[in-house]
mmCIF file of C-alpha atoms in Angstrom:
data_model
loop_
_atom_site.group_PDB
_atom_site.id
_atom_site.type_symbol
_atom_site.label_atom_id
_atom_site.label_comp_id
_atom_site.label_asym_id
_atom_site.label_seq_id
_atom_site.Cartn_x
_atom_site.Cartn_y
_atom_site.Cartn_z
ATOM 1 C CA MET A 453 0.000 0.000 0.000
ATOM 2 C CA ALA A 454 2.812 2.415 0.883
ATOM 3 C CA SER A 455 4.468 1.806 -2.492
ATOM 4 C CA PHE A 456 1.175 2.477 -4.302
ATOM 5 C CA LEU A 457 0.663 5.764 -2.421
ATOM 6 C CA ASP A 458 4.267 6.815 -3.033
ATOM 7 C CA ARG A 459 3.902 6.217 -6.767
ATOM 8 C CA LEU A 460 0.598 8.077 -6.798
ATOM 9 C CA ARG A 461 2.161 11.077 -5.010
ATOM 10 C CA ARG A 462 5.067 11.121 -7.488
ATOM 11 C CA GLY A 463 2.626 11.180 -10.385
ATOM 12 C CA HIS A 464 3.786 7.871 -11.904
ATOM 13 C CA LEU A 465 0.347 6.282 -11.973
ATOM 14 C CA LEU A 466 -1.349 9.416 -13.278
ATOM 15 C CA SER A 467 1.263 9.781 -16.005
ATOM 16 C CA ARG A 468 0.871 6.163 -17.062
ATOM 17 C CA ALA A 469 -2.931 6.444 -16.998
ATOM 18 C CA TRP A 470 -2.792 9.542 -19.209
ATOM 19 C CA GLY A 471 -0.453 7.817 -21.652
ATOM 20 C CA ARG A 472 -2.755 4.811 -21.840
ATOM 21 C CA ALA A 473 -5.772 7.061 -22.466
ATOM 22 C CA VAL A 474 -3.974 8.816 -25.332
ATOM 23 C CA ARG A 475 -2.996 5.478 -26.896
ATOM 24 C CA GLU A 476 -6.535 4.144 -26.603
ATOM 25 C CA ALA A 477 -7.890 7.256 -28.344
ATOM 26 C CA GLN A 478 -5.276 6.944 -31.089
ATOM 27 C CA SER A 479 -6.013 3.231 -31.414
ATOM 28 C CA ALA A 480 -9.713 3.904 -32.017
ATOM 29 C CA MET A 481 -8.910 6.592 -34.576
ATOM 30 C CA THR A 482 -6.377 4.363 -36.344
ATOM 31 C CA THR A 483 -8.744 1.411 -36.542
ATOM 32 C CA ALA A 484 -11.565 3.532 -37.960
ATOM 33 C CA THR A 485 -9.325 5.311 -40.475
ATOM 34 C CA LEU A 486 -7.556 2.232 -41.849
ATOM 35 C CA SER A 487 -10.641 0.041 -41.848
ATOM 36 C CA LEU A 488 -12.783 2.514 -43.797
ATOM 37 C CA THR A 489 -10.300 3.873 -46.372
ATOM 38 C CA LYS A 490 -8.477 2.331 -49.311
ATOM 39 C CA PRO A 491 -4.729 2.833 -49.903
ATOM 40 C CA GLU A 492 -3.309 4.553 -52.969
ATOM 41 C CA VAL A 493 -1.772 2.383 -55.664
ATOM 42 C CA GLY A 494 2.029 2.487 -55.748
ATOM 43 C CA HIS A 495 2.467 3.861 -52.238
ATOM 44 C CA ALA A 496 4.572 2.250 -49.477
ATOM 45 C CA ALA A 497 5.785 3.340 -46.041
ATOM 46 C CA ILE A 498 8.472 2.404 -43.533
ATOM 47 C CA VAL A 499 8.290 3.553 -39.905
ATOM 48 C CA THR A 500 11.067 3.380 -37.318
ATOM 49 C CA LEU A 501 11.954 4.593 -33.844
ATOM 50 C CA ASN A 502 15.722 4.654 -34.513
ATOM 51 C CA ALA A 503 16.685 6.977 -37.359
ATOM 52 C CA ASP A 504 19.596 4.767 -38.472
ATOM 53 C CA GLU A 505 17.815 1.430 -37.930
ATOM 54 C CA GLU A 506 19.158 -0.687 -40.798
ATOM 55 C CA ASN A 507 16.079 -2.854 -41.176
ATOM 56 C CA ALA A 508 14.311 0.408 -42.071
ATOM 57 C CA THR A 509 16.995 1.994 -44.248
ATOM 58 C CA VAL A 510 17.775 -1.191 -46.179
ATOM 59 C CA GLN A 511 14.060 -1.788 -46.719
ATOM 60 C CA ALA A 512 13.736 1.749 -48.093
ATOM 61 C CA VAL A 513 16.483 1.029 -50.631
ATOM 62 C CA LEU A 514 14.917 -2.303 -51.614
ATOM 63 C CA LEU A 515 11.489 -0.742 -52.093
ATOM 64 C CA GLY A 516 13.096 1.948 -54.213
ATOM 65 C CA ALA A 517 14.209 -0.719 -56.663
ATOM 66 C CA ASP A 518 10.711 -2.258 -56.754
ATOM 67 C CA ASP A 519 8.823 -0.936 -59.787
ATOM 68 C CA ARG A 520 5.486 -1.475 -58.025
ATOM 69 C CA PHE A 521 6.056 1.695 -56.013
ATOM 70 C CA ASP A 522 6.328 5.286 -57.167
ATOM 71 C CA ARG A 523 6.076 6.867 -53.707
ATOM 72 C CA ILE A 524 7.829 5.674 -50.560
ATOM 73 C CA VAL A 525 7.716 7.442 -47.189
ATOM 74 C CA LEU A 526 10.155 6.829 -44.340
ATOM 75 C CA VAL A 527 8.724 8.061 -41.035
ATOM 76 C CA THR A 528 11.640 8.656 -38.682
ATOM 77 C CA PRO A 529 12.537 10.645 -35.546
ATOM 78 C CA ASP A 530 15.395 12.381 -37.384
ATOM 79 C CA THR A 531 15.130 12.890 -41.128
ATOM 80 C CA GLU A 532 18.737 14.045 -41.634
ATOM 81 C CA ILE A 533 20.236 11.013 -39.892
ATOM 82 C CA SER A 534 17.937 8.763 -41.925
ATOM 83 C CA ARG A 535 19.054 10.388 -45.183
ATOM 84 C CA VAL A 536 22.675 9.626 -44.332
ATOM 85 C CA ALA A 537 21.821 6.071 -43.237
ATOM 86 C CA VAL A 538 19.833 5.362 -46.412
ATOM 87 C CA ALA A 539 22.746 6.593 -48.535
ATOM 88 C CA MET A 540 25.106 4.277 -46.640
ATOM 89 C CA ALA A 541 22.734 1.336 -47.115
ATOM 90 C CA ALA A 542 22.432 2.051 -50.833
ATOM 91 C CA HIS A 543 26.212 2.189 -51.187
ATOM 92 C CA ARG A 544 26.683 -1.136 -49.398
ATOM 93 C CA LEU A 545 23.974 -2.787 -51.513
ATOM 94 C CA GLY A 546 25.330 -1.337 -54.751
ATOM 95 C CA ALA A 547 21.983 0.336 -55.390
ATOM 96 C CA ASN A 548 20.716 3.824 -56.141
ATOM 97 C CA ILE A 549 19.275 6.109 -53.493
ATOM 98 C CA PRO A 550 15.541 6.057 -54.287
ATOM 99 C CA GLY A 551 14.582 9.340 -55.935
ATOM 100 C CA HIS A 552 10.940 8.887 -54.921
ATOM 101 C CA LEU A 553 11.741 8.334 -51.235
ATOM 102 C CA LEU A 554 10.283 10.992 -48.918
ATOM 103 C CA TYR A 555 11.135 11.590 -45.265
ATOM 104 C CA GLN A 556 8.591 12.522 -42.605
ATOM 105 C CA ARG A 557 9.316 13.347 -38.978
ATOM 106 C CA LEU A 558 7.842 10.834 -36.537
ATOM 107 C CA ASN A 559 4.527 11.814 -34.937
ATOM 108 C CA TYR A 560 1.036 10.348 -34.863
ATOM 109 C CA ARG A 561 -0.225 12.453 -37.775
ATOM 110 C CA ALA A 562 2.657 11.374 -40.006
ATOM 111 C CA LEU A 563 2.141 7.735 -39.008
ATOM 112 C CA ILE A 564 -1.598 7.607 -39.667
ATOM 113 C CA THR A 565 -1.204 9.448 -42.982
ATOM 114 C CA ALA A 566 1.570 7.142 -44.176
ATOM 115 C CA TYR A 567 -0.344 4.012 -43.161
ATOM 116 C CA ARG A 568 -3.611 5.242 -44.677
ATOM 117 C CA ARG A 569 -2.090 5.974 -48.071
ATOM 118 C CA SER A 570 0.206 2.930 -48.348
ATOM 119 C CA ALA A 571 -0.617 -0.479 -49.791
ATOM 120 C CA GLU A 572 2.427 -1.902 -47.993
ATOM 121 C CA THR A 573 3.865 -0.768 -44.667
ATOM 122 C CA TYR A 574 7.006 -1.910 -42.860
ATOM 123 C CA SER A 575 7.666 -1.239 -39.171
ATOM 124 C CA THR A 576 10.751 -1.821 -37.040
ATOM 125 C CA HIS A 577 8.951 -0.844 -33.823
ATOM 126 C CA VAL A 578 5.299 -0.909 -32.802
ATOM 127 C CA LEU A 579 4.576 2.810 -33.138
ATOM 128 C CA LEU A 580 0.967 2.999 -34.311
ATOM 129 C CA PRO A 581 -1.748 1.599 -32.014
ATOM 130 C CA GLY A 582 -4.875 0.149 -33.594
ATOM 131 C CA ARG A 583 -5.914 -2.402 -36.194
ATOM 132 C CA ASP A 584 -6.651 -2.456 -39.923
ATOM 133 C CA LEU A 585 -9.806 -4.509 -40.481
ATOM 134 C CA SER A 586 -9.989 -3.709 -44.211
ATOM 135 C CA LYS A 587 -7.609 -6.430 -45.496
ATOM 136 C CA TRP A 588 -6.545 -3.947 -48.193
ATOM 137 C CA ARG A 589 -2.998 -3.423 -46.924
ATOM 138 C CA ARG A 590 0.008 -5.594 -46.182
ATOM 139 C CA HIS A 591 1.530 -4.558 -42.835
ATOM 140 C CA VAL A 592 4.932 -6.209 -42.276
ATOM 141 C CA HIS A 593 6.540 -5.962 -38.850
ATOM 142 C CA LEU A 594 10.302 -6.284 -39.418
ATOM 143 C CA THR A 595 11.036 -5.855 -35.704
ATOM 144 C CA HIS A 596 14.202 -4.171 -34.476
ATOM 145 C CA GLY A 597 15.666 -7.559 -33.650
ATOM 146 C CA SER A 598 14.468 -11.139 -33.169
ATOM 147 C CA GLY A 599 16.389 -11.792 -29.978
ATOM 148 C CA PRO A 600 15.833 -13.144 -26.465
ATOM 149 C CA LYS A 601 14.230 -9.988 -25.073
ATOM 150 C CA PRO A 602 10.403 -9.893 -25.252
ATOM 151 C CA ASP A 603 8.572 -7.004 -26.892
ATOM 152 C CA THR A 604 5.300 -6.401 -25.066
ATOM 153 C CA THR A 605 4.300 -3.164 -26.777
ATOM 154 C CA PHE A 606 0.672 -2.314 -27.540
ATOM 155 C CA ARG A 607 -1.249 -3.644 -30.539
ATOM 156 C CA ALA A 608 -0.521 -2.527 -34.105
ATOM 157 C CA PRO A 609 -1.923 -3.050 -37.629
ATOM 158 C CA THR A 610 0.631 -5.829 -38.272
ATOM 159 C CA ASN A 611 -0.632 -8.768 -40.349
ATOM 160 C CA VAL A 612 2.750 -10.178 -41.434
ATOM 161 C CA LEU A 613 5.617 -10.975 -39.069
ATOM 162 C CA ALA A 614 9.187 -11.043 -40.386
ATOM 163 C CA SER A 615 11.385 -13.294 -38.249
ATOM 164 C CA ILE A 616 14.479 -15.476 -38.507
ATOM 165 C CA THR A 617 13.816 -17.144 -35.154
ATOM 166 C CA PRO A 618 11.195 -19.884 -35.585
ATOM 167 C CA GLN A 619 11.732 -20.971 -31.970
ATOM 168 C CA TRP A 620 10.396 -17.616 -30.765
ATOM 169 C CA VAL A 621 7.645 -16.992 -33.332
ATOM 170 C CA PRO A 622 4.804 -18.253 -31.078
ATOM 171 C CA GLN A 623 5.987 -15.922 -28.313
ATOM 172 C CA GLN A 624 6.385 -13.018 -30.723
ATOM 173 C CA LEU A 625 2.824 -13.480 -31.995
ATOM 174 C CA ALA A 626 1.531 -13.614 -28.423
ATOM 175 C CA GLU A 627 3.484 -10.480 -27.471
ATOM 176 C CA TYR A 628 1.972 -8.563 -30.409
ATOM 177 C CA GLN A 629 -1.474 -10.057 -29.728
ATOM 178 C CA LEU A 630 -1.565 -11.513 -33.232
ATOM 179 C CA PRO A 631 -3.380 -14.712 -34.255
ATOM 180 C CA GLN A 632 -1.192 -17.815 -34.269
ATOM 181 C CA ASP A 633 -2.004 -18.307 -37.990
ATOM 182 C CA THR A 634 -0.530 -14.890 -38.879
ATOM 183 C CA GLU A 635 1.671 -15.016 -41.984
ATOM 184 C CA VAL A 636 5.343 -15.321 -41.024
ATOM 185 C CA VAL A 637 8.155 -14.615 -43.499
ATOM 186 C CA GLU A 638 11.810 -15.535 -42.986
ATOM 187 C CA TYR A 639 13.241 -12.089 -43.594
ATOM 188 C CA MET A 640 15.615 -9.591 -41.991
ATOM 189 C CA PRO A 641 16.789 -6.987 -44.559
ATOM 190 C CA ARG A 642 19.781 -5.648 -42.621
ATOM 191 C CA LEU A 643 21.480 -9.050 -42.726
ATOM 192 C CA GLU A 644 22.454 -8.318 -46.326
ATOM 193 C CA VAL A 645 24.593 -5.423 -45.091
ATOM 194 C CA MET A 646 26.348 -7.659 -42.575
ATOM 195 C CA ARG A 647 26.858 -10.439 -45.132
ATOM 196 C CA ARG A 648 28.347 -8.088 -47.739
ATOM 197 C CA SER A 649 30.722 -6.518 -45.188
ATOM 198 C CA VAL A 650 32.527 -9.745 -44.253
ATOM 199 C CA GLY A 651 36.225 -9.408 -45.085
ATOM 200 C CA ASP A 652 35.951 -5.800 -46.331
ATOM 201 C CA VAL A 653 39.226 -4.177 -45.288
ATOM 202 C CA THR A 654 37.961 -0.737 -46.339
ATOM 203 C CA VAL A 655 35.627 -0.869 -43.330
ATOM 204 C CA LEU A 656 38.605 -1.611 -41.075
ATOM 205 C CA GLN A 657 40.468 1.306 -42.623
ATOM 206 C CA ARG A 658 37.604 3.709 -41.941
ATOM 207 C CA LEU A 659 37.377 2.416 -38.369
ATOM 208 C CA GLY A 660 41.092 3.038 -37.873
ATOM 209 C CA VAL A 661 41.775 -0.413 -36.428
ATOM 210 C CA SER A 662 44.393 -3.035 -37.264
ATOM 211 C CA LEU A 663 44.095 -4.612 -40.702
ATOM 212 C CA THR A 664 45.779 -7.813 -39.521
ATOM 213 C CA ALA A 665 44.677 -8.485 -35.919
ATOM 214 C CA PRO A 666 41.239 -10.132 -35.545
ATOM 215 C CA LEU A 667 38.526 -7.596 -34.731
ATOM 216 C CA VAL A 668 36.390 -8.412 -31.676
ATOM 217 C CA VAL A 669 33.216 -6.359 -31.187
ATOM 218 C CA TRP A 670 31.603 -6.381 -27.744
ATOM 219 C CA ALA A 671 27.926 -5.328 -27.849
ATOM 220 C CA PRO A 672 26.521 -5.104 -24.293
ATOM 221 C CA THR A 673 22.938 -4.042 -23.498
ATOM 222 C CA TYR A 674 22.388 -2.038 -20.310
ATOM 223 C CA ARG A 675 19.304 0.152 -20.447
ATOM 224 C CA VAL A 676 17.662 2.807 -18.315
ATOM 225 C CA VAL A 677 14.284 3.892 -19.671
ATOM 226 C CA GLN A 678 12.064 6.697 -18.418
ATOM 227 C CA ARG A 679 8.441 5.645 -18.880
ATOM 228 C CA GLY A 680 5.327 6.931 -17.171
ATOM 229 C CA GLY A 681 7.456 8.980 -14.773
ATOM 230 C CA GLU A 682 9.290 5.857 -13.618
ATOM 231 C CA THR A 683 12.865 4.720 -14.162
ATOM 232 C CA ARG A 684 13.040 1.152 -15.469
ATOM 233 C CA VAL A 685 16.374 -0.645 -15.531
ATOM 234 C CA SER A 686 17.496 -3.704 -17.481
ATOM 235 C CA GLY A 687 20.664 -5.347 -16.180
ATOM 236 C CA VAL A 688 23.440 -3.691 -14.227
ATOM 237 C CA PRO A 689 25.864 -0.932 -15.258
ATOM 238 C CA LEU A 690 29.236 -2.258 -16.384
ATOM 239 C CA GLY A 691 30.950 1.118 -16.544
ATOM 240 C CA GLY A 692 31.604 3.716 -13.842
ATOM 241 C CA ALA A 693 34.651 4.373 -11.709
ATOM 242 C CA SER A 694 35.393 0.668 -11.229
ATOM 243 C CA ALA A 695 34.745 -0.250 -14.874
ATOM 244 C CA ARG A 696 36.481 -3.248 -16.335
ATOM 245 C CA VAL A 697 36.004 -5.452 -19.365
ATOM 246 C CA PRO A 698 34.198 -8.658 -18.276
ATOM 247 C CA ALA A 699 36.542 -11.624 -17.905
ATOM 248 C CA GLY A 700 34.809 -13.626 -20.637
ATOM 249 C CA VAL A 701 35.272 -10.796 -23.115
ATOM 250 C CA GLN A 702 38.931 -10.231 -22.257
ATOM 251 C CA GLN A 703 39.692 -13.945 -22.436
ATOM 252 C CA ALA A 704 38.268 -14.128 -25.954
ATOM 253 C CA VAL A 705 40.325 -11.130 -27.071
ATOM 254 C CA ASP A 706 43.495 -12.612 -25.559
ATOM 255 C CA ARG A 707 42.829 -16.002 -27.160
ATOM 256 C CA LEU A 708 42.483 -14.446 -30.609
ATOM 257 C CA ARG A 709 45.197 -11.827 -30.002
ATOM 258 C CA GLY A 710 42.619 -9.448 -31.338
ATOM 259 C CA THR A 711 41.589 -5.807 -31.223
ATOM 260 C CA LEU A 712 38.604 -5.063 -28.973
ATOM 261 C CA VAL A 713 36.048 -2.353 -29.688
ATOM 262 C CA VAL A 714 32.722 -1.694 -27.955
ATOM 263 C CA LYS A 715 29.508 -1.039 -29.915
ATOM 264 C CA VAL A 716 27.083 0.790 -27.651
ATOM 265 C CA HIS A 717 23.393 -0.152 -27.931
ATOM 266 C CA PRO A 718 21.262 2.769 -29.293
ATOM 267 C CA HIS A 719 19.436 2.952 -25.943
ATOM 268 C CA ASP A 720 22.338 2.013 -23.703
ATOM 269 C CA ALA A 721 22.559 4.198 -20.610
ATOM 270 C CA ASP A 722 26.261 3.427 -20.146
ATOM 271 C CA SER A 723 28.903 5.122 -22.313
ATOM 272 C CA TYR A 724 31.734 2.722 -21.308
ATOM 273 C CA SER A 725 34.036 5.731 -21.609
ATOM 274 C CA GLU A 726 36.028 4.621 -18.534
ATOM 275 C CA LEU A 727 37.224 1.473 -20.309
ATOM 276 C CA GLU A 728 40.579 1.639 -22.039
ATOM 277 C CA VAL A 729 39.139 0.481 -25.359
ATOM 278 C CA THR A 730 37.659 2.145 -28.432
ATOM 279 C CA VAL A 731 33.927 2.762 -28.026
ATOM 280 C CA PHE A 732 31.573 3.406 -30.957
ATOM 281 C CA ASP A 733 28.030 4.689 -30.803
ATOM 282 C CA GLY A 734 25.851 5.437 -33.824
ATOM 283 C CA ALA A 735 27.094 9.014 -34.217
ATOM 284 C CA ALA A 736 30.756 7.994 -34.048
ATOM 285 C CA LEU A 737 30.244 5.304 -36.670
ATOM 286 C CA ARG A 738 28.362 7.663 -39.024
ATOM 287 C CA ALA A 739 31.202 10.181 -38.738
ATOM 288 C CA LEU A 740 33.519 7.441 -40.051
ATOM 289 C CA GLY A 741 31.124 6.408 -42.804
ATOM 290 C CA VAL A 742 30.469 2.996 -41.236
ATOM 291 C CA SER A 743 27.085 1.556 -40.299
ATOM 292 C CA ALA A 744 26.493 -0.713 -37.303
ATOM 293 C CA TYR A 745 25.948 -3.769 -39.477
ATOM 294 C CA GLU A 746 29.068 -3.077 -41.495
ATOM 295 C CA LEU A 747 30.921 -3.124 -38.171
ATOM 296 C CA PHE A 748 29.225 -6.379 -37.156
ATOM 297 C CA GLY A 749 29.931 -7.853 -40.573
ATOM 298 C CA VAL A 750 33.634 -7.076 -40.646
ATOM 299 C CA ALA A 751 34.129 -8.363 -37.078
ATOM 300 C CA ASP A 752 35.864 -11.708 -36.680
ATOM 301 C CA LEU A 753 33.940 -12.266 -33.435
ATOM 302 C CA VAL A 754 30.927 -10.501 -31.906
ATOM 303 C CA ILE A 755 30.393 -10.864 -28.156
ATOM 304 C CA THR A 756 27.078 -9.873 -26.633
ATOM 305 C CA ASP A 757 24.665 -10.752 -23.861
ATOM 306 C CA TYR A 758 21.003 -10.364 -24.861
ATOM 307 C CA SER A 759 21.217 -8.472 -28.160
ATOM 308 C CA SER A 760 19.593 -9.984 -31.245
ATOM 309 C CA ILE A 761 22.928 -9.627 -33.046
ATOM 310 C CA PHE A 762 24.013 -13.070 -31.816
ATOM 311 C CA VAL A 763 20.937 -14.646 -33.452
ATOM 312 C CA GLU A 764 21.741 -12.854 -36.699
ATOM 313 C CA ARG A 765 25.399 -13.871 -36.626
ATOM 314 C CA GLU A 766 24.327 -17.461 -36.033
ATOM 315 C CA TYR A 767 21.868 -17.246 -38.951
ATOM 316 C CA LEU A 768 24.690 -16.175 -41.300
ATOM 317 C CA GLY A 769 27.146 -18.734 -39.919
ATOM 318 C CA LEU A 770 29.415 -16.081 -38.369
ATOM 319 C CA ASP A 771 31.232 -16.435 -35.039
ATOM 320 C CA PHE A 772 29.677 -15.079 -31.869
ATOM 321 C CA GLN A 773 30.022 -15.584 -28.116
ATOM 322 C CA LEU A 774 27.653 -14.908 -25.232
ATOM 323 C CA VAL A 775 28.986 -13.259 -22.075
ATOM 324 C CA GLU A 776 26.227 -12.539 -19.548
ATOM 325 C CA PRO A 777 27.656 -11.156 -16.279
ATOM 326 C CA ASP A 778 24.251 -9.836 -15.171
ATOM 327 C CA ARG A 779 21.940 -12.598 -16.435
ATOM 328 C CA GLY A 780 20.046 -13.007 -13.175
ATOM 329 C CA ASP A 781 19.466 -9.281 -12.774
ATOM 330 C CA PHE A 782 18.477 -8.881 -16.416
ATOM 331 C CA ALA A 783 16.002 -11.789 -16.306
ATOM 332 C CA LYS A 784 14.291 -10.198 -13.289
ATOM 333 C CA SER A 785 14.270 -6.657 -14.715
ATOM 334 C CA TYR A 786 11.230 -4.865 -16.166
ATOM 335 C CA ARG A 787 11.749 -6.375 -19.635
ATOM 336 C CA GLY A 788 13.324 -9.717 -18.806
ATOM 337 C CA LEU A 789 13.924 -12.596 -21.227
ATOM 338 C CA ARG A 790 11.692 -14.783 -23.348
ATOM 339 C CA ALA A 791 10.583 -18.082 -21.843
ATOM 340 C CA SER A 792 13.148 -20.271 -23.602
ATOM 341 C CA GLU A 793 15.929 -17.963 -22.424
ATOM 342 C CA SER A 794 14.844 -17.191 -18.867
#
């Protein structure tokens, strides 16, 4: 009871209740709009929460080469970053930057307009609440990673799930509140970037790392998220004044006599700046003209804990290693792990 009253006094419950009310109103509006209107021929849309999300940018390039579409919209939180990321994806794929690709800043109005007009939509995150009862559109949820962490976001117009993890498909469908007979396609567009980057020394040159020593990329996932006025933590911080590279990571680097770099998760609350290793976030990589999946592709070994990158490396037959120093804490955190991984 005391905890409930404390949260009420701090405004957490009121904030969460208001957020839920807004989503319910948007959900009703979305369902009515999509169910009662027809899309425009030749229109497609991609929506993403991370401006440089490579499932989104690669999909934009692929749709640009599809002669069924003469208008493509990418709804993104930062249009300039997305322009750069799309150009990088096009270069890696040996394709042209789509001339008929438009960029819209992420908000509900942009989302509902893009979905309403498009015969095909692709999402990396569940951003639009509501359903499409019309059956006139193909809504593909690419996800931002088919990994061990569950995704219990609110409902969306999705009617096609893209996944490379058949063992988790039933859980994914349950998390998205989709029927178990939902169409599932074995698809993850950003894997083509990783596959094409294997052995590319020009990526190593841009990164400024050794061209001869094996490259080891450590991709940890520590998150602190502000939601509904509350702070929600996944895992434990590995940086700080007493920061050190986990033993399992260092042992792998020593065994390979490799070069270690850290790739920070887009929502990681830890900068790892105290570690005596090179640390890359999205901005640092873009400044070097390297995308995250080019980095993962050129790596000889990727070490992670709960990131979907290990599933993707496994899918392509590339080396990976799991090092999970905070597994117990992570499994008990607000997000946790899927059933087969808990």
